[in-house]
Tab-separated table of C-alpha atoms in Angstrom:
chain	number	residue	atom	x	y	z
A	1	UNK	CA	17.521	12.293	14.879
A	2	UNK	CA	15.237	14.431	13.152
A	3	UNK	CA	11.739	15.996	14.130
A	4	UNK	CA	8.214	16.831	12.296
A	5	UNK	CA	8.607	19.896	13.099
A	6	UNK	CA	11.755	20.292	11.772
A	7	UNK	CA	10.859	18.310	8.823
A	8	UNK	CA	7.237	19.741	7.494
A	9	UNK	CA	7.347	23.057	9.677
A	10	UNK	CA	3.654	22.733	10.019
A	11	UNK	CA	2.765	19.537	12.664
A	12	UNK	CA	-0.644	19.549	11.978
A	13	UNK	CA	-0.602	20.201	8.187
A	14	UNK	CA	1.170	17.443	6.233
A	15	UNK	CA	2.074	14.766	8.983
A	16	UNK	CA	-1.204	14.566	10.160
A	17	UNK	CA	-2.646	14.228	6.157
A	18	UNK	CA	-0.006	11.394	5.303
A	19	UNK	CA	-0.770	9.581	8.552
A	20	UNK	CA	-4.158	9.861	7.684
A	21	UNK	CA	-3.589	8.711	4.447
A	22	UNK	CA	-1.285	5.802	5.475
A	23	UNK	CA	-4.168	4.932	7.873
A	24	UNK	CA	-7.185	4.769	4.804
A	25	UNK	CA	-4.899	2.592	2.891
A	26	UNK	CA	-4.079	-0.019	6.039
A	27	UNK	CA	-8.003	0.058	5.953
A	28	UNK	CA	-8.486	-0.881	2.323
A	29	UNK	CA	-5.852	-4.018	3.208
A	30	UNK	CA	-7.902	-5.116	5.855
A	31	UNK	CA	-11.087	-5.051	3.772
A	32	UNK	CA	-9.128	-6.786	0.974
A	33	UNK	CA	-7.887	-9.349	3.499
A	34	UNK	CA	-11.645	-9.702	4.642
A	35	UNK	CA	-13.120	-9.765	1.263
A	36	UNK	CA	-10.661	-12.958	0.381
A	37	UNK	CA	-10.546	-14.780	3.422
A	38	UNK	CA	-14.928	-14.681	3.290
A	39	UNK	CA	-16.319	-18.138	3.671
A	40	UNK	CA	-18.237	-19.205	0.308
A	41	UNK	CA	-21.380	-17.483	-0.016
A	42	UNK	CA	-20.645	-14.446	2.236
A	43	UNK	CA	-22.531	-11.383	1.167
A	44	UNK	CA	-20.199	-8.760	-0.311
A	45	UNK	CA	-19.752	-5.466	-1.344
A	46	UNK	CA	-17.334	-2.679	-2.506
A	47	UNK	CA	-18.838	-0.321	-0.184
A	48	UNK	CA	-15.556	-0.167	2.265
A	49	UNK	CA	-12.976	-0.195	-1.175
A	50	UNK	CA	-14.617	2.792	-2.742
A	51	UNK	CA	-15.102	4.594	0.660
A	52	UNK	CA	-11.592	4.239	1.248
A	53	UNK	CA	-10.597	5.405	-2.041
A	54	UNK	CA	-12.901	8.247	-1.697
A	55	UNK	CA	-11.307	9.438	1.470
A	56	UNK	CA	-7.694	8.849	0.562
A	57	UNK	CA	-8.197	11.108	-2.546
A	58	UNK	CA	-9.684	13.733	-0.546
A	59	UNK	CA	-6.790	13.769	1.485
A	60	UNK	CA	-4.009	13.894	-1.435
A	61	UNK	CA	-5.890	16.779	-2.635
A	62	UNK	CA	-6.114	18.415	0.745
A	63	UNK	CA	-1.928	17.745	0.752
A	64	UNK	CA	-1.893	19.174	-3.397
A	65	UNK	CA	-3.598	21.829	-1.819
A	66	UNK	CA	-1.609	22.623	1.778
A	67	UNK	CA	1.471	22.674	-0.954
A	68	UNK	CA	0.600	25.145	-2.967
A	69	UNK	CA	-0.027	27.583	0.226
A	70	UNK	CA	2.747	26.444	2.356
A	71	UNK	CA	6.735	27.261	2.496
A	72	UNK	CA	8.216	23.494	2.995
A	73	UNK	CA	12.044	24.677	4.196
A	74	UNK	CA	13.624	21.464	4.753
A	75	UNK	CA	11.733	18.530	3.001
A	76	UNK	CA	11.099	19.210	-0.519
A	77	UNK	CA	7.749	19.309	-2.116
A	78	UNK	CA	8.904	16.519	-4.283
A	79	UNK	CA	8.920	14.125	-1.429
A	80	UNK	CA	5.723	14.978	-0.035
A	81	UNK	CA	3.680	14.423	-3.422
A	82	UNK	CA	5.854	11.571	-4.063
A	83	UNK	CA	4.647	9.958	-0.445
A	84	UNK	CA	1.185	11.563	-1.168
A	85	UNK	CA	0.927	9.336	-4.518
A	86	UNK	CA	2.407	6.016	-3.270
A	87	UNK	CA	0.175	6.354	-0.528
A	88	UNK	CA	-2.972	6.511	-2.547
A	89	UNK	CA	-1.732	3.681	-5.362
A	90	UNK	CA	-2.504	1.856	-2.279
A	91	UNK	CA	-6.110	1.666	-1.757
A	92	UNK	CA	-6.861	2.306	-5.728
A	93	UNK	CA	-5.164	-1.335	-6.141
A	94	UNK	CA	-6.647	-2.749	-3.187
A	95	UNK	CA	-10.128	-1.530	-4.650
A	96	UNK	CA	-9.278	-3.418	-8.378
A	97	UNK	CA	-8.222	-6.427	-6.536
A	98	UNK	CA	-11.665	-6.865	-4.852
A	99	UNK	CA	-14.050	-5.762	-8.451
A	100	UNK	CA	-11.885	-8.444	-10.135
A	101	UNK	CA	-12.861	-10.744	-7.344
A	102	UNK	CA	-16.152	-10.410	-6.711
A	103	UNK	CA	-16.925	-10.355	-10.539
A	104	UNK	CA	-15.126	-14.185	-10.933
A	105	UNK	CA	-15.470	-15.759	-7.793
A	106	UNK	CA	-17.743	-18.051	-8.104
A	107	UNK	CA	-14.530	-19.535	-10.830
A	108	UNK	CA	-12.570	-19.318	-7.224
A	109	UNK	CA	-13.907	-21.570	-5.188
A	110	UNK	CA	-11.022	-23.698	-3.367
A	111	UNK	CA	-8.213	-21.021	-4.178
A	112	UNK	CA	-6.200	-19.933	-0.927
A	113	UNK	CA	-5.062	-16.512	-0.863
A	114	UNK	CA	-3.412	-16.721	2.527
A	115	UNK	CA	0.440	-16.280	1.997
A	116	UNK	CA	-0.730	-12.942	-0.733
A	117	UNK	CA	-2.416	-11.526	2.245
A	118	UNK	CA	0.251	-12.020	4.717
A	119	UNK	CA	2.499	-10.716	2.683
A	120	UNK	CA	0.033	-7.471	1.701
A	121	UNK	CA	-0.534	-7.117	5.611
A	122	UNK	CA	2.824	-7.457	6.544
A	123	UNK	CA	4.266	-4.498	4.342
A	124	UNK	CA	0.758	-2.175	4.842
A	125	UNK	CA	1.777	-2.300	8.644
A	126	UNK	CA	5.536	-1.591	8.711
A	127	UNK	CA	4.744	1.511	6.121
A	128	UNK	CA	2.117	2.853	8.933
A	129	UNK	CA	4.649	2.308	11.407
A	130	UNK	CA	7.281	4.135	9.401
A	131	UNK	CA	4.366	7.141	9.416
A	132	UNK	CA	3.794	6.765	12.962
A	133	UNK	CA	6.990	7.191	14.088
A	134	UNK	CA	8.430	9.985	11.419
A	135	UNK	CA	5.599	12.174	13.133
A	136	UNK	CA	8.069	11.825	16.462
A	137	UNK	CA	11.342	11.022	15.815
A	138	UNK	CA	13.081	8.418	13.421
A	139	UNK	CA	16.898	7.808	12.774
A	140	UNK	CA	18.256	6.498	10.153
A	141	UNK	CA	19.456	3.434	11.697
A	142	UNK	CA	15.534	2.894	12.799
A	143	UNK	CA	14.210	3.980	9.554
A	144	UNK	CA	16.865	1.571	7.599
A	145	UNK	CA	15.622	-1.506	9.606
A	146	UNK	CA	12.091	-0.849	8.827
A	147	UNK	CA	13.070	-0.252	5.087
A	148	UNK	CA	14.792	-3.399	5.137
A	149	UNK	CA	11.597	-5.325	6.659
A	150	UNK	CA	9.319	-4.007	3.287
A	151	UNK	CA	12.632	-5.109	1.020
A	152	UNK	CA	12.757	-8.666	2.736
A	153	UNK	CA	8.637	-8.343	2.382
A	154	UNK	CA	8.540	-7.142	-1.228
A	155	UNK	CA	11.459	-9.854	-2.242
A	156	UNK	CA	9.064	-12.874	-1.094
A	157	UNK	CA	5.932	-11.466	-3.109
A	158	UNK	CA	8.530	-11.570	-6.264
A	159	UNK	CA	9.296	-15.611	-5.068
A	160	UNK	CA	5.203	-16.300	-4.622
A	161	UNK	CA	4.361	-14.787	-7.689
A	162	UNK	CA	7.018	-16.895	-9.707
A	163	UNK	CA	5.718	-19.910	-7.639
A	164	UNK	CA	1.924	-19.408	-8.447
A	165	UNK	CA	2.672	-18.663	-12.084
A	166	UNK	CA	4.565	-22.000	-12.253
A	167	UNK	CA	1.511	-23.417	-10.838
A	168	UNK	CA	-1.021	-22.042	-13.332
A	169	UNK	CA	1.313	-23.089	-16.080
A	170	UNK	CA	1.233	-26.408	-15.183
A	171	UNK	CA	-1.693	-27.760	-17.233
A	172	UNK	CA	-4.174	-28.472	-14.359
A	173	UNK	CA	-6.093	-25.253	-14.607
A	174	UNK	CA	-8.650	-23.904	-17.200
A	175	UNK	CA	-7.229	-21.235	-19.628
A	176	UNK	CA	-9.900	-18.962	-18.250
A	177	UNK	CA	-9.185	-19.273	-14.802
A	178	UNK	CA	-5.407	-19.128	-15.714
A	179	UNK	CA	-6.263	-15.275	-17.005
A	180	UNK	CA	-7.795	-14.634	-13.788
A	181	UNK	CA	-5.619	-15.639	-11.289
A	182	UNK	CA	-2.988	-14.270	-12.774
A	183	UNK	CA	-4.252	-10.753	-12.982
A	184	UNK	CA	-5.009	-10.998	-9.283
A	185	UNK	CA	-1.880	-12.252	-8.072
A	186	UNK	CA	-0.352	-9.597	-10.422
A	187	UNK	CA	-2.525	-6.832	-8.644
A	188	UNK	CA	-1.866	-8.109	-5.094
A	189	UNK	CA	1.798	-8.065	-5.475
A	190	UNK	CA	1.468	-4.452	-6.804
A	191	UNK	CA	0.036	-3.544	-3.544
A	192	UNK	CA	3.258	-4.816	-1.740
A	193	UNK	CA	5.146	-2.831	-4.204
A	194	UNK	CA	3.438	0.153	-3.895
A	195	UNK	CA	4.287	-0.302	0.335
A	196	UNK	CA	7.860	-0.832	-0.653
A	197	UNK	CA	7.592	3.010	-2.532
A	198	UNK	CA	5.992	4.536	0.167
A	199	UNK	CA	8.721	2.901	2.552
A	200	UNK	CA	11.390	4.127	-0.063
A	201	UNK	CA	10.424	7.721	-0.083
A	202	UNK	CA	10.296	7.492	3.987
A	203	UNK	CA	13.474	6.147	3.893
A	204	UNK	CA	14.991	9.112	1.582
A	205	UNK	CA	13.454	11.908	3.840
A	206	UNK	CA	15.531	10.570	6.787
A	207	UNK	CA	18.601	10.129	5.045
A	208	UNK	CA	18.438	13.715	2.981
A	209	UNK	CA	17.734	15.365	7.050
A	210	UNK	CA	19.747	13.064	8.980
């Protein structure tokens, strides 16, 4: 088993800041999974995207800056920024994802997102619960069954993507919309790969202090 405390030193200095951070980006999902799943003609905005940006950067630098005055003893600094940035990649994706859309979707109409935001769900809530419970305690038999869950997660976004890119090859769709779906399934299976760092890096921490 390990502990925070043993871990960051500091309980209320960098778990609370990643949590926090792991929290802004689950947000950004679930404004992305709002945004797509919008009946036709639903008023939109990128007010919650850039708000949640805006707050997950201000947390990375409050981390950047808790590092530079704080002695980290048994987690290196390294694995802190490197949790810090996949965090963050997080909501900056989620935030392209919905310009892209709201800038083509009236070219959209008809096109299901569903399993892409099942799949983006699915990994955004096994990384929080990775963050929950490293704040307590996680072994490495715990933390290597969660891991597993964002591999398994991150192995059927590779499958979709290979499916829906078969699709728009086919012939049925217009070369412009061909451009554009592409780039969004593209950027939604980046978000699941930017979970599947964050779970990574979680995973590496426990291992390195177990």
């Amino acid at each position: 088993m390990i502990s925070l405390q043993k871990l960051f030193g500091k309980k209320d200095v960098f778990f609370d800041l990643l949590q926090a951070s792991a929290t802004q980006a689950r947000r950004s999902v679930q404004a992305l999974h709002t945004l797509l799943s919008a009946p036709v003609g639903t008023p939109q905005s990128l007010d919650a995207f850039a708000a949640s940006r805006r707050e997950d950067k201000s947390i990375t630098q409050q981390i950047d800056a808790a590092l530079c005055r704080t002695f980290v003893t048994e987690l290196e600094r390294e694995d802190i920024e490197a949790l810090a940035n996949s965090l963050y990649k997080i909501p900056k994706t989620a935030e392209k994802i919905a310009e892209r859309f709201l800038i083509t979707r009236e070219r959209l109409a008809g096109v299901d997102f569903g399993r892409q935001i099942k799949l983006m769900d699915g990994a955004m809530d096994v990384v929080v619960t990775m963050m929950t419970e490293l704040g307590s305690k996680l072994n490495l038999e715990r933390v290597k069954a969660l891991n597993d869950q964002l591999q398994t997660i991150e192995g059927d976004a590779d499958k979709l993507i290979l499916e829906c890119l078969a699709d728009l090859y086919s012939g049925k769709y217009d070369p412009i919309n061909i451009v554009i779906l592409k780039d969004l399934y593209d950027l939604m299976e980046k978000v699941v790969d930017r979970c599947r760092d964050a779970g990574n890096v979680v995973a590496n921490i426990v291992l390195k202090n177990s």
